[in-house]
Amino acid sequence: MRPDTFDVLRCPYCGGRLSLVESLYHRRGAGAAGEILDGILGCHCCIFPVVDGIPVLHLLPAATTARDQIQAGRADLARRTMFGLENDEQAERFDAVASSATATYRETVEALGPNFEGGYFLYRFSDPTYIVVQAVVRAVAKTVLGGDRRAIDICGGSGHVTRSLLDLSSAPPVLADLYFAKVWLARRFTAPGCEPVCCDGNAPMPFARGAFGFAMCTDAFMYIWTKRQFVGEMERLIDAAGAVLIGHTHNERTWSPSHGQPLSPEGYADLFETLEPRIFGEAGLFDDVVSGGPLDLSRRETADILDKNPALTIIGSRDPRVFSRHPLDAPAAAEGEFRINPLYTVTGEGPLMRLRLGFPSSDYEEEYGACRRYLPEELTLDGALVTSLESGHVSGELLELVRRKVIVDLPKRYY
Ligand SMILES: [Zn+2]
């Protein structure tokens, strides 16, 4: 945990500032920054543990057990507790992977057991939901952050979207989520260097008023029960020029897989008290992205169109520049590394490589099959061009393949 994170952190229950309890067990990093690796944080009302550099600001059973273990000087056991590792054998297997400098995201996820992350994370960066969310996040965050303000991703899980904020947030973006293992993975792999905080989305958020220029929650809001409090908290966390974004939340009026407890479009609008939100159907934004842009956030959609959209995007901001037409990013340099999309089977070697699109399951195909709008069924690539991906830079025809997600920018050591 970075020492400057204390500036934005507050107790979720008393609202007081938090500080390291120097008299209790703690461990700092060796570097000049003096980050906190393990320790106990105190406020007016409570104490919370920092486990493996991650403040745990809730009082669910694992957190209180881990807090007792840190106080007893057993940071190793506290980490096992927060990862939910059930027995010594599983814990030892995970510790071995976690301490390896060459282990991949995939290997680390597998060491956490079969129930941890489902099987689809490999394809996350090219699924239709993701490409819309990423485009909207980039457009809005770039507009409001202006190079000197910070972003927060709430309920951001393993950081797949947080990653889109790394180059836009002045200080590293904060990633808040209930699941310790996910934010830990995000800091190490998916959004390297982000600042993770473990907290409960159904409780008041452990951050200071106006600490951020951009607050977002994507692909998770329909699972939040305390929606009114959650939106009130997002409004509280941003400053007057900031923006709130709720991306890919389901629509009560239209069925979708993993439905959650969604609201109607006007139900979502009523959650906002200090900002006037604008609501977009995901289908129109998807068309914008597939056609190469611009992403039109100036559009006003009719109630009828919104009712028919299975997923909605909600944006609240006083900055009129947000609600305009935004060109899409076309990055020629990889944030991680350029790889052929793992949905493709590659055959042939040398001068010509043949790529054929396939899906890991019929469930995947049903939920994400719209990726056929930009992923061709088959294509042939010049092997030398593919080898040039290793440089981390693309140009010419490869740029178009990056845009269409045939080539994806994956985190380093992803699989
Ligand atoms: Zn407190």
mmCIF file of C-alpha atoms in Angstrom, residues 77-346:
data_model
loop_
_atom_site.group_PDB
_atom_site.id
_atom_site.type_symbol
_atom_site.label_atom_id
_atom_site.label_comp_id
_atom_site.label_asym_id
_atom_site.label_seq_id
_atom_site.Cartn_x
_atom_site.Cartn_y
_atom_site.Cartn_z
ATOM 1 C CA LEU A 77 -1.388 -17.035 7.526
ATOM 2 C CA ALA A 78 -3.312 -13.784 7.003
ATOM 3 C CA ARG A 79 -2.632 -13.997 3.277
ATOM 4 C CA ARG A 80 -3.859 -17.592 3.144
ATOM 5 C CA THR A 81 -6.991 -16.555 4.996
ATOM 6 C CA MET A 82 -7.747 -13.725 2.579
ATOM 7 C CA PHE A 83 -7.208 -15.990 -0.423
ATOM 8 C CA GLY A 84 -9.643 -18.512 1.089
ATOM 9 C CA LEU A 85 -7.126 -21.354 0.771
ATOM 10 C CA GLU A 86 -8.707 -24.264 2.551
ATOM 11 C CA ASN A 87 -5.891 -26.605 3.477
ATOM 12 C CA ASP A 88 -2.113 -26.680 3.817
ATOM 13 C CA GLU A 89 -1.610 -28.531 0.564
ATOM 14 C CA GLN A 90 -3.560 -25.984 -1.485
ATOM 15 C CA ALA A 91 -1.900 -23.124 0.407
ATOM 16 C CA GLU A 92 1.593 -24.480 -0.264
ATOM 17 C CA ARG A 93 0.822 -24.935 -3.953
ATOM 18 C CA PHE A 94 -0.458 -21.372 -4.162
ATOM 19 C CA ASP A 95 2.467 -19.908 -2.184
ATOM 20 C CA ALA A 96 4.889 -21.596 -4.611
ATOM 21 C CA VAL A 97 3.162 -20.072 -7.649
ATOM 22 C CA ALA A 98 2.764 -16.678 -5.985
ATOM 23 C CA SER A 99 6.471 -16.441 -5.167
ATOM 24 C CA SER A 100 7.551 -17.409 -8.693
ATOM 25 C CA ALA A 101 8.651 -14.533 -10.909
ATOM 26 C CA THR A 102 7.693 -16.413 -14.070
ATOM 27 C CA ALA A 103 4.237 -17.781 -13.136
ATOM 28 C CA THR A 104 1.454 -16.588 -15.410
ATOM 29 C CA TYR A 105 -1.965 -15.203 -14.571
ATOM 30 C CA ARG A 106 -3.456 -18.466 -15.790
ATOM 31 C CA GLU A 107 -1.195 -20.606 -13.588
ATOM 32 C CA THR A 108 -1.917 -18.424 -10.575
ATOM 33 C CA VAL A 109 -5.667 -18.587 -11.171
ATOM 34 C CA GLU A 110 -5.435 -22.368 -11.513
ATOM 35 C CA ALA A 111 -3.581 -22.608 -8.210
ATOM 36 C CA LEU A 112 -6.555 -20.875 -6.572
ATOM 37 C CA GLY A 113 -8.797 -23.788 -7.509
ATOM 38 C CA PRO A 114 -11.352 -24.563 -10.206
ATOM 39 C CA ASN A 115 -14.145 -22.388 -8.780
ATOM 40 C CA PHE A 116 -12.212 -19.165 -8.735
ATOM 41 C CA GLU A 117 -12.498 -17.359 -12.049
ATOM 42 C CA GLY A 118 -14.459 -19.481 -14.526
ATOM 43 C CA GLY A 119 -12.839 -20.325 -17.823
ATOM 44 C CA TYR A 120 -13.464 -17.250 -19.908
ATOM 45 C CA PHE A 121 -10.859 -14.765 -18.671
ATOM 46 C CA LEU A 122 -8.608 -15.750 -21.589
ATOM 47 C CA TYR A 123 -11.102 -14.206 -23.998
ATOM 48 C CA ARG A 124 -12.153 -11.242 -21.870
ATOM 49 C CA PHE A 125 -10.196 -8.617 -23.820
ATOM 50 C CA SER A 126 -12.060 -9.224 -27.053
ATOM 51 C CA ASP A 127 -15.602 -9.954 -25.885
ATOM 52 C CA PRO A 128 -18.321 -7.570 -27.118
ATOM 53 C CA THR A 129 -19.144 -6.270 -23.644
ATOM 54 C CA TYR A 130 -15.520 -5.492 -22.958
ATOM 55 C CA ILE A 131 -14.837 -3.574 -26.151
ATOM 56 C CA VAL A 132 -17.796 -1.252 -25.483
ATOM 57 C CA VAL A 133 -16.898 -0.720 -21.837
ATOM 58 C CA GLN A 134 -13.287 -0.052 -22.712
ATOM 59 C CA ALA A 135 -14.185 2.520 -25.376
ATOM 60 C CA VAL A 136 -16.586 4.361 -23.063
ATOM 61 C CA VAL A 137 -14.155 4.324 -20.141
ATOM 62 C CA ARG A 138 -11.343 5.687 -22.308
ATOM 63 C CA ALA A 139 -13.544 8.427 -23.787
ATOM 64 C CA VAL A 140 -14.991 9.661 -20.495
ATOM 65 C CA ALA A 141 -11.879 9.274 -18.333
ATOM 66 C CA LYS A 142 -9.655 11.001 -20.881
ATOM 67 C CA THR A 143 -12.078 13.937 -20.995
ATOM 68 C CA VAL A 144 -12.428 14.533 -17.267
ATOM 69 C CA LEU A 145 -9.091 13.428 -15.778
ATOM 70 C CA GLY A 146 -6.981 15.954 -17.657
ATOM 71 C CA GLY A 147 -3.655 14.459 -16.569
ATOM 72 C CA ASP A 148 -3.802 15.652 -12.957
ATOM 73 C CA ARG A 149 -6.616 13.672 -11.323
ATOM 74 C CA ARG A 150 -7.136 10.172 -10.130
ATOM 75 C CA ALA A 151 -9.578 7.425 -11.134
ATOM 76 C CA ILE A 152 -11.256 4.655 -9.149
ATOM 77 C CA ASP A 153 -12.734 1.389 -10.405
ATOM 78 C CA ILE A 154 -15.286 0.053 -7.917
ATOM 79 C CA CYS A 155 -16.180 -3.666 -7.971
ATOM 80 C CA GLY A 156 -13.505 -3.916 -10.654
ATOM 81 C CA GLY A 157 -12.674 -7.559 -9.854
ATOM 82 C CA SER A 158 -9.430 -8.727 -11.430
ATOM 83 C CA GLY A 159 -8.763 -5.335 -13.013
ATOM 84 C CA HIS A 160 -9.456 -6.079 -16.674
ATOM 85 C CA VAL A 161 -11.049 -2.651 -17.141
ATOM 86 C CA THR A 162 -8.894 -0.898 -14.523
ATOM 87 C CA ARG A 163 -6.105 -1.532 -16.976
ATOM 88 C CA SER A 164 -7.654 1.030 -19.343
ATOM 89 C CA LEU A 165 -7.054 3.721 -16.704
ATOM 90 C CA LEU A 166 -3.329 3.143 -16.071
ATOM 91 C CA ASP A 167 -2.136 5.826 -18.493
ATOM 92 C CA LEU A 168 -4.961 8.288 -17.747
ATOM 93 C CA SER A 169 -4.983 8.463 -13.941
ATOM 94 C CA SER A 170 -2.388 10.839 -12.420
ATOM 95 C CA ALA A 171 -1.680 8.637 -9.394
ATOM 96 C CA PRO A 172 -2.224 4.900 -9.999
ATOM 97 C CA PRO A 173 -5.943 4.112 -10.296
ATOM 98 C CA VAL A 174 -7.564 2.660 -7.191
ATOM 99 C CA LEU A 175 -9.201 -0.736 -7.681
ATOM 100 C CA ALA A 176 -11.830 -1.545 -5.044
ATOM 101 C CA ASP A 177 -13.437 -4.969 -4.732
ATOM 102 C CA LEU A 178 -14.668 -7.373 -2.078
ATOM 103 C CA TYR A 179 -12.535 -10.245 -3.372
ATOM 104 C CA PHE A 180 -8.982 -10.043 -2.116
ATOM 105 C CA ALA A 181 -7.653 -12.613 -4.593
ATOM 106 C CA LYS A 182 -8.988 -10.655 -7.551
ATOM 107 C CA VAL A 183 -7.451 -7.308 -6.630
ATOM 108 C CA TRP A 184 -4.197 -9.066 -5.772
ATOM 109 C CA LEU A 185 -4.146 -10.624 -9.253
ATOM 110 C CA ALA A 186 -4.967 -7.268 -10.816
ATOM 111 C CA ARG A 187 -2.021 -5.520 -9.157
ATOM 112 C CA ARG A 188 0.364 -8.269 -10.231
ATOM 113 C CA PHE A 189 -0.891 -9.070 -13.747
ATOM 114 C CA THR A 190 -3.884 -7.378 -15.321
ATOM 115 C CA ALA A 191 -3.460 -3.779 -14.168
ATOM 116 C CA PRO A 192 0.138 -3.720 -12.902
ATOM 117 C CA GLY A 193 0.776 -0.972 -10.393
ATOM 118 C CA CYS A 194 -2.878 -0.194 -9.667
ATOM 119 C CA GLU A 195 -3.639 0.466 -5.996
ATOM 120 C CA PRO A 196 -5.963 -2.269 -4.686
ATOM 121 C CA VAL A 197 -8.352 -1.831 -1.766
ATOM 122 C CA CYS A 198 -10.534 -4.619 -0.437
ATOM 123 C CA CYS A 199 -13.985 -3.334 0.603
ATOM 124 C CA ASP A 200 -17.692 -4.158 0.441
ATOM 125 C CA GLY A 201 -19.748 -2.605 -2.387
ATOM 126 C CA ASN A 202 -22.887 -2.910 -0.265
ATOM 127 C CA ALA A 203 -21.360 -0.751 2.505
ATOM 128 C CA PRO A 204 -20.313 2.931 2.541
ATOM 129 C CA MET A 205 -17.149 3.305 0.474
ATOM 130 C CA PRO A 206 -13.873 3.782 2.345
ATOM 131 C CA PHE A 207 -12.776 6.911 0.484
ATOM 132 C CA ALA A 208 -12.752 10.686 1.022
ATOM 133 C CA ARG A 209 -15.250 13.074 -0.543
ATOM 134 C CA GLY A 210 -14.090 14.470 -3.881
ATOM 135 C CA ALA A 211 -10.906 12.363 -3.907
ATOM 136 C CA PHE A 212 -11.330 11.311 -7.552
ATOM 137 C CA GLY A 213 -12.028 12.816 -10.954
ATOM 138 C CA PHE A 214 -13.576 9.644 -12.323
ATOM 139 C CA ALA A 215 -15.451 6.821 -10.577
ATOM 140 C CA MET A 216 -16.689 3.780 -12.445
ATOM 141 C CA CYS A 217 -18.357 0.438 -11.928
ATOM 142 C CA THR A 218 -18.639 -1.901 -14.910
ATOM 143 C CA ASP A 219 -20.289 -5.292 -15.333
ATOM 144 C CA ALA A 220 -21.194 -5.495 -11.644
ATOM 145 C CA PHE A 221 -23.827 -2.916 -10.700
ATOM 146 C CA MET A 222 -26.795 -5.282 -11.237
ATOM 147 C CA TYR A 223 -25.388 -7.488 -8.480
ATOM 148 C CA ILE A 224 -25.273 -4.644 -5.932
ATOM 149 C CA TRP A 225 -28.222 -4.720 -3.534
ATOM 150 C CA THR A 226 -27.759 -1.240 -1.966
ATOM 151 C CA LYS A 227 -27.911 0.564 -5.300
ATOM 152 C CA ARG A 228 -29.080 3.924 -3.978
ATOM 153 C CA GLN A 229 -26.260 4.084 -1.445
ATOM 154 C CA PHE A 230 -23.768 2.934 -4.077
ATOM 155 C CA VAL A 231 -24.652 5.720 -6.543
ATOM 156 C CA GLY A 232 -24.747 8.283 -3.710
ATOM 157 C CA GLU A 233 -21.252 7.163 -2.774
ATOM 158 C CA MET A 234 -20.012 7.418 -6.364
ATOM 159 C CA GLU A 235 -21.401 10.969 -6.536
ATOM 160 C CA ARG A 236 -19.656 11.773 -3.237
ATOM 161 C CA LEU A 237 -16.283 10.402 -4.361
ATOM 162 C CA ILE A 238 -15.880 12.627 -7.417
ATOM 163 C CA ASP A 239 -15.085 16.330 -7.452
ATOM 164 C CA ALA A 240 -17.355 18.923 -9.104
ATOM 165 C CA ALA A 241 -15.771 18.505 -12.542
ATOM 166 C CA GLY A 242 -15.662 14.711 -12.429
ATOM 167 C CA ALA A 243 -17.727 11.918 -13.942
ATOM 168 C CA VAL A 244 -19.492 8.792 -12.737
ATOM 169 C CA LEU A 245 -19.806 5.835 -15.108
ATOM 170 C CA ILE A 246 -21.855 2.667 -14.683
ATOM 171 C CA GLY A 247 -21.015 0.402 -17.592
ATOM 172 C CA HIS A 248 -22.805 -2.761 -18.755
ATOM 173 C CA THR A 249 -25.608 -2.979 -16.216
ATOM 174 C CA HIS A 250 -28.549 -5.214 -17.132
ATOM 175 C CA ASN A 251 -32.038 -3.942 -17.931
ATOM 176 C CA GLU A 252 -34.996 -5.196 -15.889
ATOM 177 C CA ARG A 253 -37.170 -5.137 -19.009
ATOM 178 C CA THR A 254 -35.009 -7.440 -21.151
ATOM 179 C CA TRP A 255 -33.686 -10.846 -20.217
ATOM 180 C CA SER A 256 -29.938 -11.469 -20.322
ATOM 181 C CA PRO A 257 -27.635 -14.248 -19.083
ATOM 182 C CA SER A 258 -26.499 -13.797 -15.459
ATOM 183 C CA HIS A 259 -29.298 -11.267 -15.024
ATOM 184 C CA GLY A 260 -28.658 -10.151 -11.390
ATOM 185 C CA GLN A 261 -31.157 -7.713 -9.824
ATOM 186 C CA PRO A 262 -31.356 -5.026 -12.501
ATOM 187 C CA LEU A 263 -33.608 -1.946 -12.594
ATOM 188 C CA SER A 264 -35.496 -0.314 -15.443
ATOM 189 C CA PRO A 265 -33.846 2.669 -17.182
ATOM 190 C CA GLU A 266 -35.906 5.180 -15.177
ATOM 191 C CA GLY A 267 -35.215 3.170 -12.017
ATOM 192 C CA TYR A 268 -31.495 3.665 -12.613
ATOM 193 C CA ALA A 269 -31.984 7.382 -13.335
ATOM 194 C CA ASP A 270 -33.820 7.839 -10.017
ATOM 195 C CA LEU A 271 -30.774 6.618 -8.085
ATOM 196 C CA PHE A 272 -28.928 9.845 -8.896
ATOM 197 C CA GLU A 273 -29.465 12.816 -6.549
ATOM 198 C CA THR A 274 -26.771 15.352 -7.390
ATOM 199 C CA LEU A 275 -26.026 14.580 -11.052
ATOM 200 C CA GLU A 276 -28.390 14.241 -13.962
ATOM 201 C CA PRO A 277 -27.459 10.913 -15.570
ATOM 202 C CA ARG A 278 -27.637 10.093 -19.260
ATOM 203 C CA ILE A 279 -28.484 6.519 -20.168
ATOM 204 C CA PHE A 280 -27.338 4.748 -23.318
ATOM 205 C CA GLY A 281 -28.278 1.386 -24.779
ATOM 206 C CA GLU A 282 -25.204 -0.785 -25.265
ATOM 207 C CA ALA A 283 -26.288 -1.810 -28.775
ATOM 208 C CA GLY A 284 -25.802 1.679 -30.246
ATOM 209 C CA LEU A 285 -22.420 2.090 -28.580
ATOM 210 C CA PHE A 286 -21.404 -1.359 -29.857
ATOM 211 C CA ASP A 287 -22.285 -0.306 -33.418
ATOM 212 C CA ASP A 288 -20.117 2.802 -32.977
ATOM 213 C CA VAL A 289 -17.140 0.730 -31.821
ATOM 214 C CA VAL A 290 -17.497 -1.966 -34.493
ATOM 215 C CA SER A 291 -17.673 0.662 -37.233
ATOM 216 C CA GLY A 292 -14.420 2.227 -36.019
ATOM 217 C CA GLY A 293 -15.918 5.244 -34.254
ATOM 218 C CA PRO A 294 -16.586 7.894 -33.307
ATOM 219 C CA LEU A 295 -18.232 6.872 -30.060
ATOM 220 C CA ASP A 296 -21.302 9.091 -29.971
ATOM 221 C CA LEU A 297 -22.107 10.102 -26.390
ATOM 222 C CA SER A 298 -24.128 13.069 -27.649
ATOM 223 C CA ARG A 299 -26.973 10.752 -28.703
ATOM 224 C CA ARG A 300 -30.279 10.901 -26.846
ATOM 225 C CA GLU A 301 -32.056 7.579 -26.941
ATOM 226 C CA THR A 302 -35.812 7.138 -26.758
ATOM 227 C CA ALA A 303 -37.437 5.231 -23.910
ATOM 228 C CA ASP A 304 -38.453 2.581 -26.422
ATOM 229 C CA ILE A 305 -34.870 1.956 -27.546
ATOM 230 C CA LEU A 306 -33.590 1.861 -23.961
ATOM 231 C CA ASP A 307 -36.312 -0.614 -22.959
ATOM 232 C CA LYS A 308 -35.193 -3.028 -25.665
ATOM 233 C CA ASN A 309 -31.492 -2.977 -24.757
ATOM 234 C CA PRO A 310 -30.368 -5.892 -22.563
ATOM 235 C CA ALA A 311 -27.508 -3.793 -21.183
ATOM 236 C CA LEU A 312 -27.229 -0.094 -20.373
ATOM 237 C CA THR A 313 -24.445 2.424 -19.861
ATOM 238 C CA ILE A 314 -25.069 5.306 -17.442
ATOM 239 C CA ILE A 315 -22.951 8.458 -17.257
ATOM 240 C CA GLY A 316 -23.292 11.380 -14.848
ATOM 241 C CA SER A 317 -21.145 14.505 -15.222
ATOM 242 C CA ARG A 318 -21.450 18.285 -15.222
ATOM 243 C CA ASP A 319 -18.760 18.481 -17.919
ATOM 244 C CA PRO A 320 -20.562 18.968 -21.266
ATOM 245 C CA ARG A 321 -17.481 17.712 -23.190
ATOM 246 C CA VAL A 322 -18.291 14.203 -21.972
ATOM 247 C CA PHE A 323 -21.516 14.161 -23.987
ATOM 248 C CA SER A 324 -19.967 14.551 -27.411
ATOM 249 C CA ARG A 325 -18.534 12.404 -30.197
ATOM 250 C CA HIS A 326 -15.221 10.781 -29.235
ATOM 251 C CA PRO A 327 -12.693 9.293 -31.676
ATOM 252 C CA LEU A 328 -11.623 5.769 -30.690
ATOM 253 C CA ASP A 329 -8.087 5.053 -29.515
ATOM 254 C CA ALA A 330 -5.905 3.220 -32.005
ATOM 255 C CA PRO A 331 -2.843 2.315 -29.968
ATOM 256 C CA ALA A 332 0.187 1.277 -31.999
ATOM 257 C CA ALA A 333 2.132 0.266 -28.879
ATOM 258 C CA ALA A 334 1.086 -2.505 -26.514
ATOM 259 C CA GLU A 335 0.355 -1.779 -22.873
ATOM 260 C CA GLY A 336 1.266 -5.450 -22.254
ATOM 261 C CA GLU A 337 2.102 -7.584 -25.297
ATOM 262 C CA PHE A 338 0.426 -8.107 -28.660
ATOM 263 C CA ARG A 339 -0.767 -11.692 -29.194
ATOM 264 C CA ILE A 340 -3.058 -13.484 -31.626
ATOM 265 C CA ASN A 341 -6.529 -13.640 -30.080
ATOM 266 C CA PRO A 342 -6.755 -17.015 -28.256
ATOM 267 C CA LEU A 343 -10.180 -17.622 -29.864
ATOM 268 C CA TYR A 344 -8.224 -18.454 -33.036
ATOM 269 C CA THR A 345 -6.674 -21.793 -33.846
ATOM 270 C CA VAL A 346 -3.464 -21.178 -35.758
#
